[in-house]
Structures are given as C-alpha cells and as structure tokens.
PDB file of C-alpha atoms in Angstrom:
ATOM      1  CA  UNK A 329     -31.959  -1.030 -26.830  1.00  0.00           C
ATOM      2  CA  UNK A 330     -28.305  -1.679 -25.862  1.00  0.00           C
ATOM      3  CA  UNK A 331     -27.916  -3.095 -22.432  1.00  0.00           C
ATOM      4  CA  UNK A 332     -24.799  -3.487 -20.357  1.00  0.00           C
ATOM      5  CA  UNK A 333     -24.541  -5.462 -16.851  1.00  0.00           C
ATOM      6  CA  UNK A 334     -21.615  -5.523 -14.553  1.00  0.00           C
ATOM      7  CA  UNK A 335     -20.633  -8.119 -12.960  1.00  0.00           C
ATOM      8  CA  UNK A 336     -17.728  -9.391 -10.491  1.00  0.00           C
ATOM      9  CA  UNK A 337     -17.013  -9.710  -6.834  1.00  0.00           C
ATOM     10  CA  UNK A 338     -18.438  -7.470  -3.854  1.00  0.00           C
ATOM     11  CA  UNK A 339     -15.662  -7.931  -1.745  1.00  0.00           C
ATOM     12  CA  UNK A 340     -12.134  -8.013  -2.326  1.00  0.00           C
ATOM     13  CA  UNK A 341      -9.545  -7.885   0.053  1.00  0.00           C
ATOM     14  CA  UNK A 342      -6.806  -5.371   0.069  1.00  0.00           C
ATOM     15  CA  UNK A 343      -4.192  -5.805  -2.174  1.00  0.00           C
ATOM     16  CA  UNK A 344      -5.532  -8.111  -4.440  1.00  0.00           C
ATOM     17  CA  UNK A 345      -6.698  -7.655  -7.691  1.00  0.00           C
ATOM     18  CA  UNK A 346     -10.283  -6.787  -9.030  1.00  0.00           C
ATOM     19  CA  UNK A 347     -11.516  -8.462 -12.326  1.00  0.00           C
ATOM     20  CA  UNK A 348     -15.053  -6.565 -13.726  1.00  0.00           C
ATOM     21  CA  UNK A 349     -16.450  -7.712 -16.529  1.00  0.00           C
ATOM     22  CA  UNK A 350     -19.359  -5.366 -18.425  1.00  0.00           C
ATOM     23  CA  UNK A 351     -21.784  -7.965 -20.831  1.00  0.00           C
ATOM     24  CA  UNK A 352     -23.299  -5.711 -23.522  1.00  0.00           C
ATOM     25  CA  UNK A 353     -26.523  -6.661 -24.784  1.00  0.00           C
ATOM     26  CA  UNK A 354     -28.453  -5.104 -28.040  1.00  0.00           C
ATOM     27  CA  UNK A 355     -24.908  -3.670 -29.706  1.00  0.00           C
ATOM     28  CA  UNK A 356     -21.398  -5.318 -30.284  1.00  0.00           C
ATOM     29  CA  UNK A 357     -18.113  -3.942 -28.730  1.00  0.00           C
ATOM     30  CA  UNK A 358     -16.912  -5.051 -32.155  1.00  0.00           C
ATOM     31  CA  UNK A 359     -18.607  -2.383 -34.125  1.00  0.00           C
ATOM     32  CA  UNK A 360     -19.274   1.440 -34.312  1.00  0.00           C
ATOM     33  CA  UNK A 361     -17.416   4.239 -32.965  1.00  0.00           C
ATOM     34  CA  UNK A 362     -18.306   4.380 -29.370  1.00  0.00           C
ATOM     35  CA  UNK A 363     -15.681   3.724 -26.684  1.00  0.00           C
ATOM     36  CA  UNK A 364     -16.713   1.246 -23.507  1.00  0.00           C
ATOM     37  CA  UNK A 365     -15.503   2.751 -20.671  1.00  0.00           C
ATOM     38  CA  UNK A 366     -15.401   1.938 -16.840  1.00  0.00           C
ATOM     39  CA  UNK A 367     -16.478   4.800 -14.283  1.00  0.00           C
ATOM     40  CA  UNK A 368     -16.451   4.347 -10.160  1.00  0.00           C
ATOM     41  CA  UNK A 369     -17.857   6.472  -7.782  1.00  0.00           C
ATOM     42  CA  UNK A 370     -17.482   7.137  -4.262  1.00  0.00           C
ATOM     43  CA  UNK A 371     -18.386   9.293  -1.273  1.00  0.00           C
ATOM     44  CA  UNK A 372     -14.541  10.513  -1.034  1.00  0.00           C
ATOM     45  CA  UNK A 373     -13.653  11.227  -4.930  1.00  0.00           C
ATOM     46  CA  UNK A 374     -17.211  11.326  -6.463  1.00  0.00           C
ATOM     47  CA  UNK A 375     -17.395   9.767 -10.363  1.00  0.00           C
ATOM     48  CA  UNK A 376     -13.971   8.755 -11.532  1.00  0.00           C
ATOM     49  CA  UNK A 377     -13.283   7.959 -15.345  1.00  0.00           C
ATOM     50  CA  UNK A 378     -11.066   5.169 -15.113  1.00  0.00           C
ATOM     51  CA  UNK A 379     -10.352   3.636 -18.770  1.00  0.00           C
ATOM     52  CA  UNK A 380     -11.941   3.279 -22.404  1.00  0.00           C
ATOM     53  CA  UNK A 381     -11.084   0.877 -24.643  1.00  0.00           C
ATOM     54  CA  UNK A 382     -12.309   1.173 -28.593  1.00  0.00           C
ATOM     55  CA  UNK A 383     -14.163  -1.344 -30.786  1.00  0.00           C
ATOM     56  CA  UNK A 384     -10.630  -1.739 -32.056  1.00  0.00           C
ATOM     57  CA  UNK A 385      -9.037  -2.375 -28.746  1.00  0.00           C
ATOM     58  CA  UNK A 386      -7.411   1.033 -28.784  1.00  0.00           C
ATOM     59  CA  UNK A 387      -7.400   2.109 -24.966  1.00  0.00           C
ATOM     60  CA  UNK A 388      -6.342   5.554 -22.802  1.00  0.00           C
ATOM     61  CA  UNK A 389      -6.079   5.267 -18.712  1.00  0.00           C
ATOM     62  CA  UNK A 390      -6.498   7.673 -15.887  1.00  0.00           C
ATOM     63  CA  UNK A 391      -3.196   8.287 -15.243  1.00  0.00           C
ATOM     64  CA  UNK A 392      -3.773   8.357 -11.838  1.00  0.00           C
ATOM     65  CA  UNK A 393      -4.790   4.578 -12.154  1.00  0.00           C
ATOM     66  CA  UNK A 394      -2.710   3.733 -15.314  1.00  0.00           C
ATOM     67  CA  UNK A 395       0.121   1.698 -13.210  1.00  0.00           C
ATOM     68  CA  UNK A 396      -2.808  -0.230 -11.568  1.00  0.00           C
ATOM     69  CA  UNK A 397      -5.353  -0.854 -14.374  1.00  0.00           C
ATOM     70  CA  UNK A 398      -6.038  -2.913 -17.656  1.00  0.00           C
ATOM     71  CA  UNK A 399      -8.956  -2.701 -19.939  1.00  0.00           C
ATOM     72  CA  UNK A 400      -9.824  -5.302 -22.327  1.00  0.00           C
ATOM     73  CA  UNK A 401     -12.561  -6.327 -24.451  1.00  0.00           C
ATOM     74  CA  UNK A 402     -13.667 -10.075 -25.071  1.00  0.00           C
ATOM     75  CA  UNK A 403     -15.545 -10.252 -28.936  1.00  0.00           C
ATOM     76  CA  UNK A 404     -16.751 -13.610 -28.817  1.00  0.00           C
ATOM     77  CA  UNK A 405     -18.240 -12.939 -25.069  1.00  0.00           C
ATOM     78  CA  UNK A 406     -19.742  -9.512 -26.431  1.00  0.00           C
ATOM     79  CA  UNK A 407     -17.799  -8.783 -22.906  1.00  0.00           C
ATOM     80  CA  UNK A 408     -15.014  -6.114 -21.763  1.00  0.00           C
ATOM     81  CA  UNK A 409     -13.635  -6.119 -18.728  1.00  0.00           C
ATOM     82  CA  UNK A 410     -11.594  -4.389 -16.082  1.00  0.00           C
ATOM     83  CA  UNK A 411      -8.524  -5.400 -13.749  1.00  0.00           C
ATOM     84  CA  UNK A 412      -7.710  -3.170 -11.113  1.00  0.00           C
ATOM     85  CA  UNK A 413      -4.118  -4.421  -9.207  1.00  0.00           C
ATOM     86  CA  UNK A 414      -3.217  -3.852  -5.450  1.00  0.00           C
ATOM     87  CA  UNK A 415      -6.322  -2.863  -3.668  1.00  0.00           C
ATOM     88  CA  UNK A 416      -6.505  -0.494  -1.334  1.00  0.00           C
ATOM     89  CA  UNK A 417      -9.197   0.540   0.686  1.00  0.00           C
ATOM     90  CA  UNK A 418      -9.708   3.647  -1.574  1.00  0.00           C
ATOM     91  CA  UNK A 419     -10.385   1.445  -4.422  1.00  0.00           C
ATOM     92  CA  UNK A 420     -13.994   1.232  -2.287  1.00  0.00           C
ATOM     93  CA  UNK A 421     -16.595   2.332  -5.110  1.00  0.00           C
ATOM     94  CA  UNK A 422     -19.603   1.354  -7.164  1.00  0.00           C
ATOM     95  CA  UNK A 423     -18.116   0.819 -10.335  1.00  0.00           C
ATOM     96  CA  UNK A 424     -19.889   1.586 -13.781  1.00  0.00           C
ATOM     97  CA  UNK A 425     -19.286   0.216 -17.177  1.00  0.00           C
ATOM     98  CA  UNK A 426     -21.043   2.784 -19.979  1.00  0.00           C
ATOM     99  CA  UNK A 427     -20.588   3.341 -23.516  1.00  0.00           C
ATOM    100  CA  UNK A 428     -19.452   6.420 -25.303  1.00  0.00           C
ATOM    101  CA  UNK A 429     -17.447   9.546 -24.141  1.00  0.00           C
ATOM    102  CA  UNK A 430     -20.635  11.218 -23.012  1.00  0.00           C
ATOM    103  CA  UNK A 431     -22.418   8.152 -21.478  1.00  0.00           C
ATOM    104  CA  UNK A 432     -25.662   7.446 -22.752  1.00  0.00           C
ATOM    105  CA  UNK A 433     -25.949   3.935 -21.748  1.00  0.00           C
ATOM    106  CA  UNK A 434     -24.628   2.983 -18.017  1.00  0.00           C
ATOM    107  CA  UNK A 435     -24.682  -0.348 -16.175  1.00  0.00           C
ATOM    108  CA  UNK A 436     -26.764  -0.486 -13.096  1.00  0.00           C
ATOM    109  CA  UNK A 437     -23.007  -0.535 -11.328  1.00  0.00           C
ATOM    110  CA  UNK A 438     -21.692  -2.808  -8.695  1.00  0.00           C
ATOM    111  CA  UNK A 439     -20.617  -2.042  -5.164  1.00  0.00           C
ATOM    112  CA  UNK A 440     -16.971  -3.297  -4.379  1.00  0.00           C
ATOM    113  CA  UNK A 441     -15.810  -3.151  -1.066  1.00  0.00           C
ATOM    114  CA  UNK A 442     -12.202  -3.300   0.097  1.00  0.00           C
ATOM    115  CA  UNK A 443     -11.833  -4.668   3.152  1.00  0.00           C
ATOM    116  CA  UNK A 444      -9.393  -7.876   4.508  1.00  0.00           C
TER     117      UNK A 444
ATOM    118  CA  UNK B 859      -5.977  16.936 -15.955  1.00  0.00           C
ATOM    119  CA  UNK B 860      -9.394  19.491 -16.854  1.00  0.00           C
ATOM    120  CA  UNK B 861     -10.655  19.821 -13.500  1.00  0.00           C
ATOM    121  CA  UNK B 862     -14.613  20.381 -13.241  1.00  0.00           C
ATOM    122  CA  UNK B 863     -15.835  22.907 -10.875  1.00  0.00           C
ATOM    123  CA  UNK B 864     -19.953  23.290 -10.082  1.00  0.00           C
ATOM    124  CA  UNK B 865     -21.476  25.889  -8.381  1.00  0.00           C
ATOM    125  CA  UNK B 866     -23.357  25.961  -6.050  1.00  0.00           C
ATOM    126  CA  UNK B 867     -23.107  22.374  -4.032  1.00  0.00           C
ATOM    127  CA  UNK B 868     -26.419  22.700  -3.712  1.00  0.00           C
ATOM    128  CA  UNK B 869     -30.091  24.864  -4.284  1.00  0.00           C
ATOM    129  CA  UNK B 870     -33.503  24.786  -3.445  1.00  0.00           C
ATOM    130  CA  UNK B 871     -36.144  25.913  -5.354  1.00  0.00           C
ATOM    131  CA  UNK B 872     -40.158  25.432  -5.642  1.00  0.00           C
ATOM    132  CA  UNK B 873     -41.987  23.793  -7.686  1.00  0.00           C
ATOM    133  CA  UNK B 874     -41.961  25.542 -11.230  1.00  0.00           C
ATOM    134  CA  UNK B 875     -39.670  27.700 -10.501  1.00  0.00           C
ATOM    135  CA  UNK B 876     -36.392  27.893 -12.318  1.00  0.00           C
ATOM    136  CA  UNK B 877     -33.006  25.849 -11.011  1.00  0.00           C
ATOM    137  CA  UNK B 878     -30.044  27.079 -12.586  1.00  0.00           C
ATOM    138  CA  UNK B 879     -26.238  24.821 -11.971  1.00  0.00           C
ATOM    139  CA  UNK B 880     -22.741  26.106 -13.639  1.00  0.00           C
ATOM    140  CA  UNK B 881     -19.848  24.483 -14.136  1.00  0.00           C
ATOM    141  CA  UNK B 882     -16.570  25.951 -15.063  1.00  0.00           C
ATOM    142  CA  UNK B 883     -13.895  23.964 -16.142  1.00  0.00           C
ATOM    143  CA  UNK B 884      -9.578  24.745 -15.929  1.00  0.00           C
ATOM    144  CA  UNK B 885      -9.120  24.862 -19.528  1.00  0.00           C
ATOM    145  CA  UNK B 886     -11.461  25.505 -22.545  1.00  0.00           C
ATOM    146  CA  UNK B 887     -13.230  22.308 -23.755  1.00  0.00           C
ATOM    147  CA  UNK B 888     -14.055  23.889 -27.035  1.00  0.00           C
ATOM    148  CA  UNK B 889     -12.456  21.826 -30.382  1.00  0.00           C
ATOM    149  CA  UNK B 890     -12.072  25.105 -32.508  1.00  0.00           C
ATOM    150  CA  UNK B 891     -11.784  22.265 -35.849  1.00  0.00           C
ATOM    151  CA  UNK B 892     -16.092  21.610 -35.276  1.00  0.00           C
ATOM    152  CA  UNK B 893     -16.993  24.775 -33.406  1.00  0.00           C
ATOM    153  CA  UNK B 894     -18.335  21.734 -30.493  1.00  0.00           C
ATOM    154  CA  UNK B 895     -17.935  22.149 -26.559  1.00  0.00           C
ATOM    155  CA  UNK B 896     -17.161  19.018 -25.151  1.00  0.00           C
ATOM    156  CA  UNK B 897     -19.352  18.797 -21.994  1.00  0.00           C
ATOM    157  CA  UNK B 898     -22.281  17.001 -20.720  1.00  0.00           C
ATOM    158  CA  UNK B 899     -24.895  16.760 -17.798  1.00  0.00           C
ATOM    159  CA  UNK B 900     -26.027  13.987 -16.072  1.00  0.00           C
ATOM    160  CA  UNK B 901     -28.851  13.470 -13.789  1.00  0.00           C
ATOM    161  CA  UNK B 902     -28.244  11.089 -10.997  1.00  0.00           C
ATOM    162  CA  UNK B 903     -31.205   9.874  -8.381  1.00  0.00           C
ATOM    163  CA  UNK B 904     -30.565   7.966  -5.936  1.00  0.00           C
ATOM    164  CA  UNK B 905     -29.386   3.962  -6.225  1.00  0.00           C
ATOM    165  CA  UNK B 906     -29.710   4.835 -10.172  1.00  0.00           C
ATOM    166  CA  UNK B 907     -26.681   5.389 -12.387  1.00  0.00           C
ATOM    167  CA  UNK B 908     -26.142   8.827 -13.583  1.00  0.00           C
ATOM    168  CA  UNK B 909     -28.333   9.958 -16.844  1.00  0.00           C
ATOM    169  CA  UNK B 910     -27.614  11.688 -19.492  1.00  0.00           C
ATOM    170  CA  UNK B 911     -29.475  14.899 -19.911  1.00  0.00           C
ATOM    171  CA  UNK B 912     -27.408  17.299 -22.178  1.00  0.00           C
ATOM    172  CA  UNK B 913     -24.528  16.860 -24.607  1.00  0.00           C
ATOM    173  CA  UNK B 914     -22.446  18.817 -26.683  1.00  0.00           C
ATOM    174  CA  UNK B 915     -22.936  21.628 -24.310  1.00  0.00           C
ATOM    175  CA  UNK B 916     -26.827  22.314 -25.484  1.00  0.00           C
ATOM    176  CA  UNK B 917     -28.049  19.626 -27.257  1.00  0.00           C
ATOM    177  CA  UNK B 918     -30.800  17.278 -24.904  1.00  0.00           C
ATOM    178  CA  UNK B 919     -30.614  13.590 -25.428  1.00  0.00           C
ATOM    179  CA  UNK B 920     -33.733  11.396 -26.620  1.00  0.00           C
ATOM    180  CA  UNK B 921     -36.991  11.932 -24.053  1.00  0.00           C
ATOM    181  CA  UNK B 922     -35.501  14.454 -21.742  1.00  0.00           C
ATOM    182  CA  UNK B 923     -38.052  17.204 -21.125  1.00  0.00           C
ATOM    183  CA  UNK B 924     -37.104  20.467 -22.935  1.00  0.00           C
ATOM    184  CA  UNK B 925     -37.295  22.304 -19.665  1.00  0.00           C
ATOM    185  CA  UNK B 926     -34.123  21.154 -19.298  1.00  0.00           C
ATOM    186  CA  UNK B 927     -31.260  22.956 -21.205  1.00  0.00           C
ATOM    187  CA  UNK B 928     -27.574  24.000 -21.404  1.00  0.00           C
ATOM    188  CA  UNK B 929     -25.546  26.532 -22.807  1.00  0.00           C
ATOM    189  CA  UNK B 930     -22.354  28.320 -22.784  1.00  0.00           C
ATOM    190  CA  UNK B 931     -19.085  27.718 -24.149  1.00  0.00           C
ATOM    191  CA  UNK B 932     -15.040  27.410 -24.024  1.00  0.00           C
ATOM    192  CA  UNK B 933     -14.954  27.297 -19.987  1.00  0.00           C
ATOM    193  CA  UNK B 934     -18.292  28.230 -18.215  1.00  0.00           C
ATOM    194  CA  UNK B 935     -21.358  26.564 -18.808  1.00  0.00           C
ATOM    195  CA  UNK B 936     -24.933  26.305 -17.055  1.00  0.00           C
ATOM    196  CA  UNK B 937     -27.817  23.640 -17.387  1.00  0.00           C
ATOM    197  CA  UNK B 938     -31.089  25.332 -16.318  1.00  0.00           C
ATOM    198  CA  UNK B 939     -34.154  23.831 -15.359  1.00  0.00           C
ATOM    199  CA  UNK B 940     -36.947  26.284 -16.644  1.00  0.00           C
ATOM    200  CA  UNK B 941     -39.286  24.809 -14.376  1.00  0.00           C
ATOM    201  CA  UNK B 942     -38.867  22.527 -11.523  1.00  0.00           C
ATOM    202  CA  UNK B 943     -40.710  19.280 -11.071  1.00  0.00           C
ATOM    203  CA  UNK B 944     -40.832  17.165  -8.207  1.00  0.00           C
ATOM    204  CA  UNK B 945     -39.063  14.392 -10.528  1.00  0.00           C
ATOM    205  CA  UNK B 946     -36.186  16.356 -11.021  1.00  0.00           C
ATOM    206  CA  UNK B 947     -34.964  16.116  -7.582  1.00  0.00           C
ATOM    207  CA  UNK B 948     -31.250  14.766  -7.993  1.00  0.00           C
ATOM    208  CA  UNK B 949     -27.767  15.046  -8.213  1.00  0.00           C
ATOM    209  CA  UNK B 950     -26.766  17.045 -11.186  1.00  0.00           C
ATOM    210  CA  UNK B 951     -23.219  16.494 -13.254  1.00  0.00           C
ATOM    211  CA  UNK B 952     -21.340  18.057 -15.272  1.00  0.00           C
ATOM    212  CA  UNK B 953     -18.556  15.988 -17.633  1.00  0.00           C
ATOM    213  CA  UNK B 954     -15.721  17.175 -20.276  1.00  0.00           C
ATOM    214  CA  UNK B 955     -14.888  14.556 -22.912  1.00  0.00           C
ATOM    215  CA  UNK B 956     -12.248  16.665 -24.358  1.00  0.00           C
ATOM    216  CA  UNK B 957      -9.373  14.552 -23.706  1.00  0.00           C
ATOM    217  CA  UNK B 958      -8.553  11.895 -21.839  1.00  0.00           C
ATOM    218  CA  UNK B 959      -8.743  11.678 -18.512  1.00  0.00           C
ATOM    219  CA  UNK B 960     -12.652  12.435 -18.884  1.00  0.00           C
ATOM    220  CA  UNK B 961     -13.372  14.451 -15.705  1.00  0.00           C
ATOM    221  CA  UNK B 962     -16.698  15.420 -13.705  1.00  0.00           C
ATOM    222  CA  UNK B 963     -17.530  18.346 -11.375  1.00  0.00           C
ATOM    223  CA  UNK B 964     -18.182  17.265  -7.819  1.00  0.00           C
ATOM    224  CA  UNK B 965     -22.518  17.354  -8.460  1.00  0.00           C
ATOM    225  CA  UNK B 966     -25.120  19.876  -6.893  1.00  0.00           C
ATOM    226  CA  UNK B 967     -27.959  18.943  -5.573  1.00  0.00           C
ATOM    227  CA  UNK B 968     -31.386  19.791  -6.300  1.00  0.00           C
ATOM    228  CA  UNK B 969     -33.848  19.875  -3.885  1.00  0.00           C
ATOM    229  CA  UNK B 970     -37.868  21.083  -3.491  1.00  0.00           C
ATOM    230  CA  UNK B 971     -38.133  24.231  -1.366  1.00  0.00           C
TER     231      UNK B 971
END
C-alpha cells in the first residue's frame, strides 16, 4: 500500500519561500509511470493542480504558478518536494502531494498559512 | 486552460434515492488515438483528502460501491449515485487530466434530505 506524507512548515510569512517535501512509502518515485504531483486547496480557488514531476524528473507547471514554483524529486530520500517563491497571502492552502494524473493515492495534506 | 464547470453547487436527496452531479468542461477531454475521456471524480469528506471514485470517465476504482457510476463523453459528463447512503454525504469533484494544467470543477455538495 503506497503511502505519501507531507511535510513542511505551517506558517510562513509573506514573501518568503515555501519548501514541501512529500515522503512516499510502499512505491519508489524512481520507478513506474505515475507522475507525483502537488495539489492545494482553498476556500477562495478550491483544488489547484500545481506541478508533476515524472519518475524521470520530467516536470509541467501551472502556468499560473510556473514563475513561482519548482518541483523536484529526491531518489535516495524516496522524497519530492515543492518550492513555492514570494508568498502571498493567497498562497494560504492545504497543500496535497498525490500520485498519478487521476489521484489515487493523496497525502493527508498540510495547512500553510501566510501571514507576517 | 480546460475549465471545469459542475452543476448544481449543491442537492439534497433521501436516503436511497438517486443523486445525480454533471460536469461540463470548455473543450473536449476525449484522446480520439484510445477512444478514453480523460476525467475523474473524487469524493471529498470533511478534514479527509479528496478520493477517488471514478476514472476514465466510467470506470470505478478498487472498493468503491457500484452504486456509484459515471458516464458521458467529449465535454459533458455525470457521476450518479443510484442510491444514496448516509456515507456518501460529501463534496463531489470532477477532474480532466487531458493536458496540463490538470483542472477541477468547483465541487457540489451532497447532502441527506
């Protein structure tokens, strides 16, 4: 049973930058076909697809975030993570790390706030 | 950008009877090389991540009830609950995975009447 857990700051102050990282337990980010992906949600724009990356490393970006955003994936870790640059408060979401294009396996998410 | 649109925001409906949620989506999310529409629904409850319930338009992933299904193709497409359960209370979504950026429709809501 594949497993992922998010994990990273709460609370971030505007204008900094966010670092998630998603550990995936019970598969490899190494192997298979399925992209690892990062998904927020929140109360103003509902769920948000904001980046996959491949067991390759091949990646594609919201381009409404792509300026802002880097995904990456970390094989000896098991790991990938996300940066997100220059807060703002908008950048206020849970955020969810899942695997595949239709997500089958989530993370539990984790609330990040954006506040000074 | 494929932009997801669900009808209606929300419904009510008693127990065992049937809950029906569409979703329409700006362009056609159907891959004429494989004949496959690119769209799933999730399930959401609350302080839960979202769930995946359907795939490939109609297809139901591992251990979800058959009284849930989907169907339709190219641009409209409906999940139907054939009949309700209390445990199905919850945020419904639907998803393209077309082409990048992935999009969702804004959820309806599911409530016992």
């Amino acid at each position: 049973q594949v497993q992922l857990q998010e994990s990273g700051p709460g609370l971030v102050k505007p204008s900094q930058t966010l670092s998630l990282t998603c550990t995936v337990s019970g598969g490899s980010v190494s192997s298979g076909t399925d992209y690892w992906s990062w998904i927020r949600q929140s109360a103003g724009r509902g769920l948000e697809w904001i980046a996959r990356i491949s067991p390759s490393g091949s990646t594609n970006y919201n381009p409404s975030l792509k300026s802002r955003v880097t995904i990456s994936v970390d094989r000896s870790k098991n790991q990938f993570s996300l940066n997100l640059r220059s807060l703002t408060a908008a950048d206020t979401a849970v955020y969810y790390c899942a695997r595949g294009d239709y997500s089958y396996y989530w993370g539990q998410g984790i609330l990040v706030t954006v506040s000074s | 950008d494929i932009v997801m649109t669900q009808s209606p925001d929300s419904l009510a409906v008693s127990l065992g009877e049937r809950a029906t949620i569409n979703c329409k989506s700006s362009q056609s999310v159907l891959y004429s090389s494989n004949n496959k529409n690119y769209l799933a629904w999730y399930q959401q409850k609350p302080g839960q991540p979202p769930k995946l319930v359907i795939y490939w338009a109609s297809t139901r992933d591992s251990g979800v009830p058959d009284r849930f299904s989907g169907s339709g193709s190219g641009t409209d497409f409906t999940l139907t609950i054939s009949s309700l359960q209390a445990e199905d209370v919850a945020v419904y979504y639907c998803q393209h995975y077309y082409s990048t950026p992935f999009t969702f429709g804004g959820g309806t809501k599911v409530e016992i009447k």
